[in-house]
Every structure is written in structure tokens, then in C-alpha cells.
Coordinates of C-alpha atoms in Angstrom, one line a residue:
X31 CA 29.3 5.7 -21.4
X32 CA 28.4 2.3 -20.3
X33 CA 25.9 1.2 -17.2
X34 CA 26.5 -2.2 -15.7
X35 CA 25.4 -4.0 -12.5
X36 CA 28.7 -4.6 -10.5
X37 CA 29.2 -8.2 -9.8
X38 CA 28.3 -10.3 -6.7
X39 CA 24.4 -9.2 -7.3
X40 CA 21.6 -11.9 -6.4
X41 CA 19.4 -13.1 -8.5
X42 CA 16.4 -12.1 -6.2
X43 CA 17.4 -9.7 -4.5
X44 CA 14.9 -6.5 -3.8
X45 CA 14.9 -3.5 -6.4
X46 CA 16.5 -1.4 -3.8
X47 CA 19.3 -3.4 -3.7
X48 CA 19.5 -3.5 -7.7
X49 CA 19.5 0.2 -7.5
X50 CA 22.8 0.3 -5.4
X51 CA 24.7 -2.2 -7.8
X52 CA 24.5 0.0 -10.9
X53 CA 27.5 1.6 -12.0
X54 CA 28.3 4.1 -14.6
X55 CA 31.9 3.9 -16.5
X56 CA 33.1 6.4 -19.3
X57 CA 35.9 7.0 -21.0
X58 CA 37.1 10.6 -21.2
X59 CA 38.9 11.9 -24.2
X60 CA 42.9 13.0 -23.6
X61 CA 42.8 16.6 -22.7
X62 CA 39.2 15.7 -20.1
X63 CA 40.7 12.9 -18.5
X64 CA 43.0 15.0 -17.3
X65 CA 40.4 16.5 -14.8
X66 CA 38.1 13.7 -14.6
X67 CA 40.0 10.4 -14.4
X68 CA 38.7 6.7 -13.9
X69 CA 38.7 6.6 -10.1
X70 CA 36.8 9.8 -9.9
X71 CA 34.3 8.7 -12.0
X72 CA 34.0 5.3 -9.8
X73 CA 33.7 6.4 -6.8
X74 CA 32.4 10.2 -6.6
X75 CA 30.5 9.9 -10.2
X76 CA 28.7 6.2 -9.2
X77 CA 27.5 7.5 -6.1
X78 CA 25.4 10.3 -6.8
X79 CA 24.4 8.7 -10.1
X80 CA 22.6 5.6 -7.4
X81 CA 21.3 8.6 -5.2
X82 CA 19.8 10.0 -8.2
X83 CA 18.3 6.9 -9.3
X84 CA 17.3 5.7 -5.8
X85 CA 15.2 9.3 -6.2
X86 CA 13.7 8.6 -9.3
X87 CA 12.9 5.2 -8.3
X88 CA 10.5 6.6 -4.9
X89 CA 9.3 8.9 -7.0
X90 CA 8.1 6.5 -9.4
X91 CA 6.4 4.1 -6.6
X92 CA 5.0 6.8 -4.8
X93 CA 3.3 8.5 -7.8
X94 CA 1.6 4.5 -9.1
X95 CA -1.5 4.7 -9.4
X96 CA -2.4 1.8 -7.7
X97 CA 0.1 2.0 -4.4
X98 CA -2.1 4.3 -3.2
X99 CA -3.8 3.7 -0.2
X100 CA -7.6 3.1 -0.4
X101 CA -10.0 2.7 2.0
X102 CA -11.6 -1.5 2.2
X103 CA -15.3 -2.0 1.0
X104 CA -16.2 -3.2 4.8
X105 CA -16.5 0.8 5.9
X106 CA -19.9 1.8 5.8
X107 CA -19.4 5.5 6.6
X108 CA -16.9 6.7 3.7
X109 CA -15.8 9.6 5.8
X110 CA -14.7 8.9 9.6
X111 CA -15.3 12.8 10.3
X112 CA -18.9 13.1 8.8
X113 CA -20.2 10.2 11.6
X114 CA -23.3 12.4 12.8
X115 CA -26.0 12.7 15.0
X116 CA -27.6 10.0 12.8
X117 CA -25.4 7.3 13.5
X118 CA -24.8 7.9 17.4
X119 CA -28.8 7.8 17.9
X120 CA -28.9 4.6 15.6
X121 CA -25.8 3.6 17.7
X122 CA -28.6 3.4 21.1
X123 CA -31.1 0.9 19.1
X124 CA -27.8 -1.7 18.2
X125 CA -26.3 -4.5 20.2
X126 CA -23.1 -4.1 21.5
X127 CA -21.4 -6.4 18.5
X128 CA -23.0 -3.8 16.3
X129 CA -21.4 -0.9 18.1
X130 CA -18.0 -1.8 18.6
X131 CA -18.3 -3.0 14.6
X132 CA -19.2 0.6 14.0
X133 CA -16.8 2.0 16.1
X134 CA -13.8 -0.1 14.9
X135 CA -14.8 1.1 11.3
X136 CA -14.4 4.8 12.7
X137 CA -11.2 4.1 13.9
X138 CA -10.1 2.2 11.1
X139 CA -11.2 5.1 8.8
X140 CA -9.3 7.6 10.9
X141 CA -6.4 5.4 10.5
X142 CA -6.5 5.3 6.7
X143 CA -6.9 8.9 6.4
X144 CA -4.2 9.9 8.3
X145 CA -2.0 7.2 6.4
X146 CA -3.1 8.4 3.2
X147 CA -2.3 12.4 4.8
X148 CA 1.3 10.8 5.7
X149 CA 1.9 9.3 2.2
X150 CA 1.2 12.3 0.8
X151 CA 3.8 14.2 2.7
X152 CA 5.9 12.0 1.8
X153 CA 4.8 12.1 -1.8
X154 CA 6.0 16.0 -1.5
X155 CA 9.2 15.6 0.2
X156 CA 10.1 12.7 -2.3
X157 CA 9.2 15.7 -4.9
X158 CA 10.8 18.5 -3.9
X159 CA 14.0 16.6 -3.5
X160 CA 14.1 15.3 -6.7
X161 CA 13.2 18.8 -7.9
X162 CA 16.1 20.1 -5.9
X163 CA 18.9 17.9 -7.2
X164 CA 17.4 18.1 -10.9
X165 CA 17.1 21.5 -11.1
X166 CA 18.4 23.6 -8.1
X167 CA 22.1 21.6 -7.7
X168 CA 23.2 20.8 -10.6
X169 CA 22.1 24.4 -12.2
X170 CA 24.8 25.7 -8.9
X171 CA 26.9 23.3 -9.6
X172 CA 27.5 24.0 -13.5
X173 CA 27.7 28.1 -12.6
X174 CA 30.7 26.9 -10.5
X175 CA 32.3 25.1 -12.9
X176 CA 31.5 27.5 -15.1
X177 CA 33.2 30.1 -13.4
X178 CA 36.3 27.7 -12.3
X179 CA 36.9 27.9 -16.0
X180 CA 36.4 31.3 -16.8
X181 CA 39.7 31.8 -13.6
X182 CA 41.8 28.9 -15.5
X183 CA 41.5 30.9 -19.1
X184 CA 42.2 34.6 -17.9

């Protein structure tokens, strides 16, 4: 089994791109290549191999440590839900540069929360399809096959 890049790839192109010029070739033995021949594995093979990988590779990005959205130093308040009493009676004594600073950083923290709430979703979904076509598919897929060869012998 050999994996290449097909040809016609540039030199600086994005990862994602990469990920959809890999190609998988392999040679089958006599009596398998009767069922699984060249073009078969070019076409159907290569492209679940690239969704597979294309998977594995948001997976990977999503689960970085560092991609991770944080919130910036400039917030004061580290939770946009927990701005009290405190702060809105504070809020009366300030100038009106000092309150719309404040209130920008509210919004700004609501904002990053519910980004960080999105990626996570995402995170999941990313997840539990890469669970699916790890586990769930290819466990169906090889009980059907399975059983197409169980008909062919008896």
C-alpha cells in the first residue's frame, strides 16, 4: 500500500487542500483483485480514505491546546454573568468613557463565552462523527461483508 500526493499540488497551498490530494494505491493479490480492482480502489477507496483524514485532521485542531479560545487580559470582570450589584452602583460614580469601557467588556465577555459554548459544540459533533465512522460504520460494514461471503460459500 503506497500514499502519495496526486500531482498538480502547490507548494503553499492550505493543509485543507493537502488533505484532498492524498491518494492511496495497492496492489491486490490474484484471486482479491478480482473483487477489488485498481479503479475501485481510486475512486471509491481514495475518497473515503480523504473524508477520513479530513476527520481526523478537525479533530486534531479542535482538540490543540492552544486553538482554544481565551478570554484577553483587558476584561476586568472574568465572568460577564457574575457583573453585580457592585459594579452597576460603581457604574453611577464613573464617567461615561468609563461606562461604556465597562460595558463593551460585558459584551465582549458575552461574546467569548458563547464562542467558546459554540466551539465546543462543534468539538462534539467533530467527535461523535469521527466516533461514528471509526467504530459504528465500518463495524456494519464488515458484518455485511461478512455475511456476503458466508451467501458466496454455501
Amino acid at each position: 500500500m503506497n500514499v502519495t500526493f496526486e500531482k498538480g499540488m502547490a507548494k503553499h497551498s492550505s493543509n485543507n487542500d493537502n488533505l484532498k490530494t492524498i491518494k492511496i494505491d495497492y496492489a491486490c493479490e490474484w484471486p482479491l483483485e478480482i473483487l477489488i480492482d485498481q479503479q475501485t480502489i481510486a475512486k471509491k477507496y481514495n475518497m473515503v480514505f480523504r473524508l477520513l483524514i479530513q476527520i481526523k485532521y478537525a479533530k486534531f485542531i479542535m482538540e490543540k491546546r492552544d486553538y482554544h479560545i481565551k478570554k484577553p487580559n483587558l476584561l476586568r470582570f472574568s465572568n460577564a454573568y457574575s457583573f453585580g450589584k457592585q459594579y452597576l452602583e460603581q457604574m453611577e460614580d464613573m464617567g461615561v468613557r468609563e461606562q461604556l469601557l465597562i460595558e463593551n467588556q460585558v459584551m465582549l465577555g458575552r461574546l467569548i463565552q458563547q464562542l467558546q459554548l459554540f466551539q465546543r459544540e462543534l468539538l462534539h459533533f467533530i467527535v461523535t462523527m469521527d466516533d461514528y465512522f471509526m467504530n459504528t460504520a465500518t463495524s456494519l460494514e464488515c458484518i455485511k461483508f461478512q455475511d456476503a461471503l458466508q451467501k458466496m460459500k454455501g
